[in-house]
mmCIF file of C-alpha atoms and ligand atoms in Angstrom:
data_model
loop_
_atom_site.group_PDB
_atom_site.id
_atom_site.type_symbol
_atom_site.label_atom_id
_atom_site.label_comp_id
_atom_site.label_asym_id
_atom_site.label_seq_id
_atom_site.Cartn_x
_atom_site.Cartn_y
_atom_site.Cartn_z
ATOM 1 C CA UNK R 1 -19.186 -15.720 6.643
ATOM 2 C CA UNK R 2 -15.593 -16.843 5.872
ATOM 3 C CA UNK R 3 -13.667 -15.173 3.082
ATOM 4 C CA UNK R 4 -10.454 -16.392 1.484
ATOM 5 C CA UNK R 5 -8.331 -13.456 0.266
ATOM 6 C CA UNK R 6 -5.786 -13.796 -2.551
ATOM 7 C CA UNK R 7 -3.228 -11.114 -3.400
ATOM 8 C CA UNK R 8 -0.705 -11.382 -6.263
ATOM 9 C CA UNK R 9 -0.696 -7.908 -7.821
ATOM 10 C CA UNK R 10 3.047 -7.294 -7.658
ATOM 11 C CA UNK R 11 5.820 -9.075 -5.749
ATOM 12 C CA UNK R 12 4.050 -10.539 -2.722
ATOM 13 C CA UNK R 13 2.166 -13.828 -2.881
ATOM 14 C CA UNK R 14 -0.357 -13.547 -0.077
ATOM 15 C CA UNK R 15 -3.340 -15.465 1.275
ATOM 16 C CA UNK R 16 -5.617 -14.838 4.253
ATOM 17 C CA UNK R 17 -8.943 -15.877 5.724
ATOM 18 C CA UNK R 18 -11.240 -13.271 7.282
ATOM 19 C CA UNK R 19 -14.216 -14.477 9.268
ATOM 20 C CA UNK R 20 -17.222 -12.341 10.141
ATOM 21 C CA UNK R 21 -17.334 -13.909 13.608
ATOM 22 C CA UNK R 22 -13.637 -14.040 14.508
ATOM 23 C CA UNK R 23 -11.881 -11.470 12.304
ATOM 24 C CA UNK R 24 -8.610 -12.452 10.682
ATOM 25 C CA UNK R 25 -8.091 -16.180 11.331
ATOM 26 C CA UNK R 26 -5.267 -16.942 8.883
ATOM 27 C CA UNK R 27 -2.692 -14.793 7.163
ATOM 28 C CA UNK R 28 0.363 -15.652 5.125
ATOM 29 C CA UNK R 29 2.704 -13.627 2.909
ATOM 30 C CA UNK R 30 5.596 -14.735 0.762
ATOM 31 C CA UNK R 31 7.688 -11.756 -0.307
ATOM 32 C CA UNK R 32 9.761 -12.018 -3.489
ATOM 33 C CA UNK R 33 12.007 -9.216 -2.351
ATOM 34 C CA UNK R 34 15.164 -11.377 -2.206
ATOM 35 C CA UNK R 35 14.689 -12.374 -5.849
ATOM 36 C CA UNK R 36 14.869 -8.752 -7.001
ATOM 37 C CA UNK R 37 17.840 -7.489 -5.004
ATOM 38 C CA UNK R 38 20.270 -8.176 -7.845
ATOM 39 C CA UNK R 39 18.004 -6.376 -10.351
ATOM 40 C CA UNK R 40 17.280 -3.352 -8.179
ATOM 41 C CA UNK R 41 13.545 -3.630 -8.872
ATOM 42 C CA UNK R 42 10.717 -6.012 -9.747
ATOM 43 C CA UNK R 43 11.116 -8.017 -12.981
ATOM 44 C CA UNK R 44 7.507 -8.766 -14.039
ATOM 45 C CA UNK R 45 8.122 -12.147 -15.656
ATOM 46 C CA UNK R 46 10.154 -13.446 -12.699
ATOM 47 C CA UNK R 47 7.424 -12.179 -10.347
ATOM 48 C CA UNK R 48 4.718 -14.083 -12.280
ATOM 49 C CA UNK R 49 6.758 -17.300 -12.332
ATOM 50 C CA UNK R 50 7.410 -17.088 -8.602
ATOM 51 C CA UNK R 51 3.699 -16.542 -7.813
ATOM 52 C CA UNK R 52 2.972 -19.655 -9.864
ATOM 53 C CA UNK R 53 5.534 -21.678 -7.899
ATOM 54 C CA UNK R 54 4.598 -20.443 -4.426
ATOM 55 C CA UNK R 55 0.856 -19.959 -4.316
ATOM 56 C CA UNK R 56 -0.299 -23.569 -3.871
ATOM 57 C CA UNK R 57 2.325 -24.486 -1.195
ATOM 58 C CA UNK R 58 1.394 -21.205 0.542
ATOM 59 C CA UNK R 59 -2.272 -22.235 0.522
ATOM 60 C CA UNK R 60 -1.397 -25.652 1.994
ATOM 61 C CA UNK R 61 0.648 -23.963 4.730
ATOM 62 C CA UNK R 62 -2.083 -21.454 5.494
ATOM 63 C CA UNK R 63 -4.609 -24.250 6.024
ATOM 64 C CA UNK R 64 -2.227 -26.471 8.011
ATOM 65 C CA UNK R 65 -1.093 -23.709 10.336
ATOM 66 C CA UNK R 66 -4.512 -22.187 10.972
ATOM 67 C CA UNK R 67 -6.505 -25.415 11.038
ATOM 68 C CA UNK R 68 -9.060 -23.748 8.715
ATOM 69 C CA UNK R 69 -10.752 -25.849 6.029
ATOM 70 C CA UNK R 70 -11.478 -24.903 2.421
ATOM 71 C CA UNK R 71 -14.940 -26.450 2.738
ATOM 72 C CA UNK R 72 -15.820 -23.695 5.262
ATOM 73 C CA UNK R 73 -14.962 -20.883 2.826
ATOM 74 C CA UNK R 74 -18.038 -18.936 1.652
ATOM 75 C CA UNK R 75 -16.453 -16.426 -0.752
ATOM 76 C CA UNK R 76 -13.157 -15.865 -2.537
ATOM 77 C CA UNK R 77 -11.935 -12.301 -2.645
ATOM 78 C CA UNK R 78 -8.960 -11.679 -4.910
ATOM 79 C CA UNK R 79 -6.991 -8.764 -6.316
ATOM 80 C CA UNK R 80 -8.185 -8.205 -9.888
ATOM 81 C CA UNK R 81 -6.055 -5.071 -10.405
ATOM 82 C CA UNK R 82 -4.280 -2.737 -10.667
ATOM 83 C CA UNK R 83 -0.910 -4.451 -10.932
ATOM 84 C CA UNK R 84 1.401 -6.470 -13.153
ATOM 85 C CA UNK R 85 -0.648 -8.520 -15.597
ATOM 86 C CA UNK R 86 1.440 -11.703 -15.270
ATOM 87 C CA UNK R 87 1.235 -11.548 -11.478
ATOM 88 C CA UNK R 88 -2.494 -10.751 -11.475
ATOM 89 C CA UNK R 89 -3.207 -13.676 -13.812
ATOM 90 C CA UNK R 90 -1.847 -16.211 -11.302
ATOM 91 C CA UNK R 91 -4.158 -14.981 -8.509
ATOM 92 C CA UNK R 92 -7.033 -14.731 -10.995
ATOM 93 C CA UNK R 93 -6.572 -18.330 -12.178
ATOM 94 C CA UNK R 94 -6.267 -19.747 -8.656
ATOM 95 C CA UNK R 95 -9.309 -17.745 -7.490
ATOM 96 C CA UNK R 96 -11.461 -18.797 -10.442
ATOM 97 C CA UNK R 97 -10.424 -22.469 -10.134
ATOM 98 C CA UNK R 98 -11.113 -22.592 -6.384
ATOM 99 C CA UNK R 99 -14.436 -20.840 -6.862
ATOM 100 C CA UNK R 100 -15.519 -23.534 -9.318
ATOM 101 C CA UNK R 101 -14.248 -26.423 -7.191
ATOM 102 C CA UNK R 102 -15.753 -25.124 -3.942
ATOM 103 C CA UNK R 103 -18.868 -23.771 -5.636
ATOM 104 C CA UNK R 104 -18.521 -20.342 -4.008
ATOM 105 C CA UNK R 105 -18.793 -16.833 -5.469
ATOM 106 C CA UNK R 106 -15.876 -14.614 -6.378
ATOM 107 C CA UNK R 107 -15.365 -11.037 -5.190
ATOM 108 C CA UNK R 108 -12.871 -9.208 -7.460
ATOM 109 C CA UNK R 109 -11.146 -6.480 -5.461
ATOM 110 C CA UNK R 110 -9.307 -3.346 -6.497
ATOM 111 C CA UNK R 111 -5.961 -3.535 -4.670
ATOM 112 C CA UNK R 112 -6.175 0.158 -3.733
ATOM 113 C CA UNK R 113 -9.502 -0.419 -1.997
ATOM 114 C CA UNK R 114 -7.661 -3.020 0.100
ATOM 115 C CA UNK R 115 -5.131 -0.401 1.220
ATOM 116 C CA UNK R 116 -7.901 2.173 1.849
ATOM 117 C CA UNK R 117 -9.871 -0.213 4.085
ATOM 118 C CA UNK R 118 -6.899 -1.877 5.832
ATOM 119 C CA UNK R 119 -7.000 0.249 9.044
ATOM 120 C CA UNK R 120 -10.738 -0.471 9.520
ATOM 121 C CA UNK R 121 -9.845 -4.118 10.163
ATOM 122 C CA UNK R 122 -8.374 -3.095 13.473
ATOM 123 C CA UNK R 123 -10.406 -0.009 14.432
ATOM 124 C CA UNK R 124 -14.082 -0.898 14.443
ATOM 125 C CA UNK R 125 -14.949 2.736 15.266
ATOM 126 C CA UNK R 126 -13.305 3.911 12.008
ATOM 127 C CA UNK R 127 -16.069 4.600 9.476
ATOM 128 C CA UNK R 128 -16.243 6.893 6.419
ATOM 129 C CA UNK R 129 -16.060 9.690 5.587
ATOM 130 C CA UNK R 130 -12.291 9.792 5.983
ATOM 131 C CA UNK R 131 -9.273 10.862 3.979
ATOM 132 C CA UNK R 132 -6.701 8.283 2.943
ATOM 133 C CA UNK R 133 -3.108 9.129 2.162
ATOM 134 C CA UNK R 134 -2.115 6.132 0.056
ATOM 135 C CA UNK R 135 1.644 5.933 -0.236
ATOM 136 C CA UNK R 136 3.184 2.872 -1.848
ATOM 137 C CA UNK R 137 5.737 1.849 -4.452
ATOM 138 C CA UNK R 138 3.223 2.411 -7.240
ATOM 139 C CA UNK R 139 0.869 5.061 -5.857
ATOM 140 C CA UNK R 140 0.815 8.393 -4.060
ATOM 141 C CA UNK R 141 -2.728 9.623 -3.774
ATOM 142 C CA UNK R 142 -4.997 11.544 -1.446
ATOM 143 C CA UNK R 143 -8.356 9.813 -1.610
ATOM 144 C CA UNK R 144 -11.631 10.702 0.060
ATOM 145 C CA UNK R 145 -13.459 7.584 1.218
ATOM 146 C CA UNK R 146 -16.980 9.084 1.139
ATOM 147 C CA UNK R 147 -18.652 5.837 2.109
ATOM 148 C CA UNK R 148 -17.565 2.211 1.873
ATOM 149 C CA UNK R 149 -17.208 1.594 -1.866
ATOM 150 C CA UNK R 150 -17.160 5.269 -2.940
ATOM 151 C CA UNK R 151 -13.751 6.830 -3.396
ATOM 152 C CA UNK R 152 -12.623 10.124 -4.895
ATOM 153 C CA UNK R 153 -9.015 10.986 -5.739
ATOM 154 C CA UNK R 154 -8.398 14.646 -4.804
ATOM 155 C CA UNK R 155 -4.620 14.691 -5.180
ATOM 156 C CA UNK R 156 -1.903 12.502 -6.654
ATOM 157 C CA UNK R 157 1.632 12.395 -7.903
ATOM 158 C CA UNK R 158 2.227 13.711 -11.389
ATOM 159 C CA UNK R 159 5.368 11.561 -11.812
ATOM 160 C CA UNK R 160 7.067 9.089 -9.426
ATOM 161 C CA UNK R 161 5.277 7.479 -6.503
ATOM 162 C CA UNK R 162 6.866 8.368 -3.171
ATOM 163 C CA UNK R 163 7.852 4.737 -2.448
ATOM 164 C CA UNK R 164 9.526 4.739 -5.854
ATOM 165 C CA UNK R 165 11.437 7.905 -4.858
ATOM 166 C CA UNK R 166 12.598 6.147 -1.652
ATOM 167 C CA UNK R 167 13.700 3.153 -3.739
ATOM 168 C CA UNK R 168 15.546 5.293 -6.319
ATOM 169 C CA UNK R 169 17.308 7.344 -3.649
ATOM 170 C CA UNK R 170 18.170 4.066 -1.899
ATOM 171 C CA UNK R 171 19.842 2.917 -5.103
ATOM 172 C CA UNK R 172 21.800 6.201 -5.337
ATOM 173 C CA UNK R 173 22.963 5.642 -1.752
ATOM 174 C CA UNK R 174 24.120 2.120 -2.609
ATOM 175 C CA UNK R 175 21.314 0.422 -0.660
ATOM 176 C CA UNK R 176 19.583 -2.795 -1.676
ATOM 177 C CA UNK R 177 16.096 -2.868 -3.185
ATOM 178 C CA UNK R 178 13.599 -1.975 -1.805
ATOM 179 C CA UNK R 179 15.348 1.144 -0.548
ATOM 180 C CA UNK R 180 12.474 2.580 1.547
ATOM 181 C CA UNK R 181 13.113 0.801 4.860
ATOM 182 C CA UNK R 182 16.912 1.084 4.434
ATOM 183 C CA UNK R 183 16.874 4.821 3.641
ATOM 184 C CA UNK R 184 14.746 5.305 6.714
ATOM 185 C CA UNK R 185 17.183 3.250 8.845
ATOM 186 C CA UNK R 186 20.180 5.197 7.499
ATOM 187 C CA UNK R 187 18.344 8.452 8.237
ATOM 188 C CA UNK R 188 18.219 7.595 11.954
ATOM 189 C CA UNK R 189 21.854 8.725 12.307
ATOM 190 C CA UNK R 190 21.602 11.698 9.967
ATOM 191 C CA UNK R 191 21.020 15.432 10.234
ATOM 192 C CA UNK R 192 17.710 16.126 8.503
ATOM 193 C CA UNK R 193 18.371 19.896 8.385
ATOM 194 C CA UNK R 194 21.709 19.694 6.541
ATOM 195 C CA UNK R 195 20.303 19.718 2.992
ATOM 196 C CA UNK R 196 17.259 21.648 1.949
ATOM 197 C CA UNK R 197 15.816 19.376 -0.742
ATOM 198 C CA UNK R 198 12.894 20.734 -2.785
ATOM 199 C CA UNK R 199 9.269 20.415 -1.704
ATOM 200 C CA UNK R 200 7.733 20.368 -5.190
ATOM 201 C CA UNK R 201 4.305 21.927 -5.857
ATOM 202 C CA UNK R 202 4.091 23.205 -2.257
ATOM 203 C CA UNK R 203 2.863 26.637 -3.249
ATOM 204 C CA UNK R 204 0.601 25.362 -6.062
ATOM 205 C CA UNK R 205 -3.104 25.588 -5.443
ATOM 206 C CA UNK R 206 -3.694 21.832 -5.653
ATOM 207 C CA UNK R 207 -3.188 18.604 -3.701
ATOM 208 C CA UNK R 208 -0.777 17.032 -6.179
ATOM 209 C CA UNK R 209 2.781 15.815 -5.644
ATOM 210 C CA UNK R 210 5.946 15.501 -7.699
ATOM 211 C CA UNK R 211 8.941 13.449 -6.579
ATOM 212 C CA UNK R 212 11.120 13.139 -9.682
ATOM 213 C CA UNK R 213 12.896 16.488 -9.113
ATOM 214 C CA UNK R 214 13.670 15.521 -5.541
ATOM 215 C CA UNK R 215 15.477 12.405 -6.705
ATOM 216 C CA UNK R 216 17.466 14.441 -9.274
ATOM 217 C CA UNK R 217 18.452 16.971 -6.660
ATOM 218 C CA UNK R 218 19.711 14.158 -4.388
ATOM 219 C CA UNK R 219 21.728 12.863 -7.353
ATOM 220 C CA UNK R 220 23.423 16.250 -7.913
ATOM 221 C CA UNK R 221 24.056 16.720 -4.206
ATOM 222 C CA UNK R 222 25.764 13.322 -3.956
ATOM 223 C CA UNK R 223 28.355 14.308 -6.574
ATOM 224 C CA UNK R 224 29.954 16.620 -4.008
ATOM 225 C CA UNK R 225 29.791 14.239 -1.031
ATOM 226 C CA UNK R 226 31.480 11.292 0.689
ATOM 227 C CA UNK R 227 29.834 8.084 1.930
ATOM 228 C CA UNK R 228 30.090 9.479 5.476
ATOM 229 C CA UNK R 229 27.615 12.199 4.432
ATOM 230 C CA UNK R 230 24.991 9.667 3.281
ATOM 231 C CA UNK R 231 23.047 9.507 6.584
ATOM 232 C CA UNK R 232 22.517 13.305 6.347
ATOM 233 C CA UNK R 233 21.326 12.937 2.737
ATOM 234 C CA UNK R 234 18.931 10.126 3.732
ATOM 235 C CA UNK R 235 17.565 12.137 6.674
ATOM 236 C CA UNK R 236 17.161 15.354 4.657
ATOM 237 C CA UNK R 237 15.507 13.478 1.770
ATOM 238 C CA UNK R 238 13.110 11.695 4.135
ATOM 239 C CA UNK R 239 12.230 14.966 5.825
ATOM 240 C CA UNK R 240 11.465 16.604 2.456
ATOM 241 C CA UNK R 241 9.129 13.733 1.504
ATOM 242 C CA UNK R 242 7.352 13.692 4.861
ATOM 243 C CA UNK R 243 7.063 17.467 4.911
ATOM 244 C CA UNK R 244 5.266 17.649 1.556
ATOM 245 C CA UNK R 245 3.069 14.613 2.264
ATOM 246 C CA UNK R 246 1.945 16.104 5.585
ATOM 247 C CA UNK R 247 1.452 19.578 4.099
ATOM 248 C CA UNK R 248 -0.873 18.388 1.310
ATOM 249 C CA UNK R 249 -2.680 15.880 3.515
ATOM 250 C CA UNK R 250 -3.666 18.442 6.158
ATOM 251 C CA UNK R 251 -4.506 20.939 3.419
ATOM 252 C CA UNK R 252 -6.920 18.268 2.084
ATOM 253 C CA UNK R 253 -8.442 17.936 5.534
ATOM 254 C CA UNK R 254 -8.970 21.721 5.727
ATOM 255 C CA UNK R 255 -10.448 21.861 2.220
ATOM 256 C CA UNK R 256 -12.897 19.018 2.760
ATOM 257 C CA UNK R 257 -13.612 19.625 6.447
ATOM 258 C CA UNK R 258 -12.975 15.915 7.091
ATOM 259 C CA UNK R 259 -11.135 15.424 10.379
ATOM 260 C CA UNK R 260 -10.459 11.712 10.137
ATOM 261 C CA UNK R 261 -7.321 10.621 8.311
ATOM 262 C CA UNK R 262 -5.733 7.290 7.551
ATOM 263 C CA UNK R 263 -2.330 6.574 6.063
ATOM 264 C CA UNK R 264 -1.833 3.315 4.216
ATOM 265 C CA UNK R 265 0.461 1.528 1.723
ATOM 266 C CA UNK R 266 4.094 0.455 2.080
ATOM 267 C CA UNK R 267 5.486 3.917 2.936
ATOM 268 C CA UNK R 268 3.002 4.138 5.840
ATOM 269 C CA UNK R 269 5.381 1.723 7.581
ATOM 270 C CA UNK R 270 7.782 4.685 7.888
ATOM 271 C CA UNK R 271 8.025 5.539 11.597
ATOM 272 C CA UNK R 272 8.968 9.200 11.075
ATOM 273 C CA UNK R 273 6.007 9.739 8.768
ATOM 274 C CA UNK R 274 3.719 8.232 11.404
ATOM 275 C CA UNK R 275 5.189 10.436 14.138
ATOM 276 C CA UNK R 276 4.908 13.652 12.131
ATOM 277 C CA UNK R 277 1.312 12.977 11.018
ATOM 278 C CA UNK R 278 0.310 12.062 14.574
ATOM 279 C CA UNK R 279 1.878 15.196 16.002
ATOM 280 C CA UNK R 280 0.185 17.569 13.523
ATOM 281 C CA UNK R 281 -3.103 15.687 13.854
ATOM 282 C CA UNK R 282 -3.025 16.032 17.656
ATOM 283 C CA UNK R 283 -2.319 19.767 17.365
ATOM 284 C CA UNK R 284 -5.194 20.247 14.922
ATOM 285 C CA UNK R 285 -7.755 17.992 16.596
ATOM 286 C CA UNK R 286 -7.708 15.442 13.773
ATOM 287 C CA UNK R 287 -7.854 11.679 14.287
ATOM 288 C CA UNK R 288 -5.228 9.653 12.429
ATOM 289 C CA UNK R 289 -5.208 5.872 11.951
ATOM 290 C CA UNK R 290 -2.651 3.467 10.480
ATOM 291 C CA UNK R 291 -2.851 -0.210 9.684
ATOM 292 C CA UNK R 292 -0.507 -2.433 11.707
ATOM 293 C CA UNK R 293 2.963 -2.524 10.117
ATOM 294 C CA UNK R 294 2.326 -5.908 8.485
ATOM 295 C CA UNK R 295 -0.841 -4.619 6.799
ATOM 296 C CA UNK R 296 0.860 -1.514 5.362
ATOM 297 C CA UNK R 297 2.790 -3.445 2.720
ATOM 298 C CA UNK R 298 0.966 -5.782 0.359
ATOM 299 C CA UNK R 299 -1.015 -8.534 2.048
ATOM 300 C CA UNK R 300 -4.150 -10.619 1.525
ATOM 301 C CA UNK R 301 -5.765 -9.764 4.874
ATOM 302 C CA UNK R 302 -6.839 -6.382 3.453
ATOM 303 C CA UNK R 303 -8.146 -8.088 0.291
ATOM 304 C CA UNK R 304 -10.216 -10.616 2.263
ATOM 305 C CA UNK R 305 -11.456 -7.754 4.465
ATOM 306 C CA UNK R 306 -12.383 -5.586 1.456
ATOM 307 C CA UNK R 307 -14.434 -8.549 0.165
ATOM 308 C CA UNK R 308 -16.109 -8.806 3.571
ATOM 309 C CA UNK R 309 -17.014 -5.088 3.499
ATOM 310 C CA UNK R 310 -18.433 -5.383 -0.044
ATOM 311 C CA UNK R 311 -20.687 -8.255 1.074
ATOM 312 C CA UNK R 312 -21.626 -6.683 4.406
ATOM 313 C CA UNK R 313 -22.684 -3.366 2.866
ATOM 314 C CA UNK R 314 -24.233 -4.936 -0.235
ATOM 315 C CA UNK R 315 -21.851 -3.144 -2.577
ATOM 316 C CA UNK R 316 -21.650 -4.037 -6.253
ATOM 317 C CA UNK R 317 -19.645 -7.136 -7.112
ATOM 318 C CA UNK R 318 -18.578 -7.538 -10.726
ATOM 319 C CA UNK R 319 -18.831 -10.925 -12.394
ATOM 320 C CA UNK R 320 -16.443 -12.634 -14.774
ATOM 321 C CA UNK R 321 -13.842 -9.969 -15.119
ATOM 322 C CA UNK R 322 -10.429 -10.150 -16.732
ATOM 323 C CA UNK R 323 -7.542 -8.835 -14.565
ATOM 324 C CA UNK R 324 -7.033 -5.085 -14.954
ATOM 325 C CA UNK R 325 -3.432 -3.821 -14.950
ATOM 326 C CA UNK R 326 -4.881 -0.298 -14.709
ATOM 327 C CA UNK R 327 -7.929 0.312 -12.586
ATOM 328 C CA UNK R 328 -8.599 3.697 -11.004
ATOM 329 C CA UNK R 329 -10.140 3.614 -7.570
ATOM 330 C CA UNK R 330 -12.950 5.892 -8.787
ATOM 331 C CA UNK R 331 -14.034 3.229 -11.305
ATOM 332 C CA UNK R 332 -14.818 0.607 -8.672
HETATM 333 O O1 KG4 F 1 2.338 -1.179 -0.704
HETATM 334 P P1 KG4 F 1 3.642 -1.800 -1.084
HETATM 335 O O2 KG4 F 1 4.085 -3.044 -0.338
HETATM 336 O O3 KG4 F 1 3.661 -2.225 -2.584
HETATM 337 C C1 KG4 F 1 3.069 -1.486 -3.583
HETATM 338 O O4 KG4 F 1 1.831 -1.694 -3.805
HETATM 339 O O5 KG4 F 1 3.788 -0.661 -4.155
HETATM 340 O O6 KG4 F 1 4.762 -0.643 -0.975
HETATM 341 C C2 KG4 F 1 6.132 -0.887 -1.205
HETATM 342 C C3 KG4 F 1 6.886 0.433 -1.091
HETATM 343 C C4 KG4 F 1 8.344 0.332 -1.549
HETATM 344 O O7 KG4 F 1 8.613 1.412 -2.408
HETATM 345 C C5 KG4 F 1 9.129 0.441 -0.239
HETATM 346 O O8 KG4 F 1 10.415 0.997 -0.398
HETATM 347 C C6 KG4 F 1 8.235 1.345 0.566
HETATM 348 O O9 KG4 F 1 6.926 0.891 0.266
HETATM 349 N N1 KG4 F 1 8.504 1.241 2.007
HETATM 350 C C7 KG4 F 1 8.983 2.253 2.761
HETATM 351 C C8 KG4 F 1 9.137 1.755 4.076
HETATM 352 N N2 KG4 F 1 8.725 0.440 4.083
HETATM 353 C C9 KG4 F 1 8.341 0.156 2.805
HETATM 354 N N3 KG4 F 1 9.307 3.523 2.428
HETATM 355 C C10 KG4 F 1 9.770 4.322 3.408
HETATM 356 N N4 KG4 F 1 9.962 3.917 4.690
HETATM 357 C C11 KG4 F 1 9.650 2.646 5.067
HETATM 358 N N5 KG4 F 1 9.829 2.266 6.326
HETATM 359 ZN ZN1 ZN F 2 0.079 -2.149 -2.484
#
């Protein structure tokens, strides 16, 4: 079984081919990040136009470089939501057109399911039940993967996503969009104990997060500081985020009794977050898994793989759906 994956939910145009026999045999991502530097964030209409321009050349490249042939594709798995409607519509149109031309079935995929399953691509021993900390530019959720295809959100942000907080703090520190990787780089030379930024909702009896106050407190702190203090701000901010993420994640593990954890989404590329989770997990006898760095941020490998899992385990596959800008992971 060979599955073509298509991802266009936000600002990455991505294509991949996952084969049942050989695993991931082709993978290509075009990031629009350079387009949005001057705007400090994604502009939906520009994102949609760029997907439209890049997706067919990207497909040609994918096939040329991998030597794979469209005639050998058995299914097309594509992101049907959640995401920006204009961006989703490009992937939807390409997927539906190819499915007609090649006479193969479509597998619409929830983008979040892609992130939740991404580490399983690499670790064949990783099977549900496990807990997923999904941390990206649009989402911060603690999700129980009860079985493949069954997901339950047990905690989430009540305001900003944590990637969004990294990006906003990056902007305050004069860093280019997306701020996450740059804040983390700046933090390498900073003192993470200098500022005690708030850990919101830490003492609340729930698994929810809030990051908007953290950003405001960084803003107020900066008013009294010089640029030479910025590495300390970045390091203290990063530590506050990691501290609260780790606290709620391991609390979720205690509450559910599930001792297998994965961390996925763009912020899972953060090295400090990985180190801290690994260290606590080792101390508490919990296994923790991450996707490779390139499969943390948006990609089509995880979308092709999610399609493979849905076929392999005979999970429901919806027919003829319109792209869904909002689509909770519990509604899959
Ligand atoms: O999963 P993703 O590629 O796109 C969404 O679906 O949102 O995540 C992008 C987010 C951005 O907010 C970016 O700043 C953040 O992930 N990010 C990081 C790091 N690398 C990417 N945040 C913190 N540290 C990083 N190393
Ligand atoms: Zn994503």
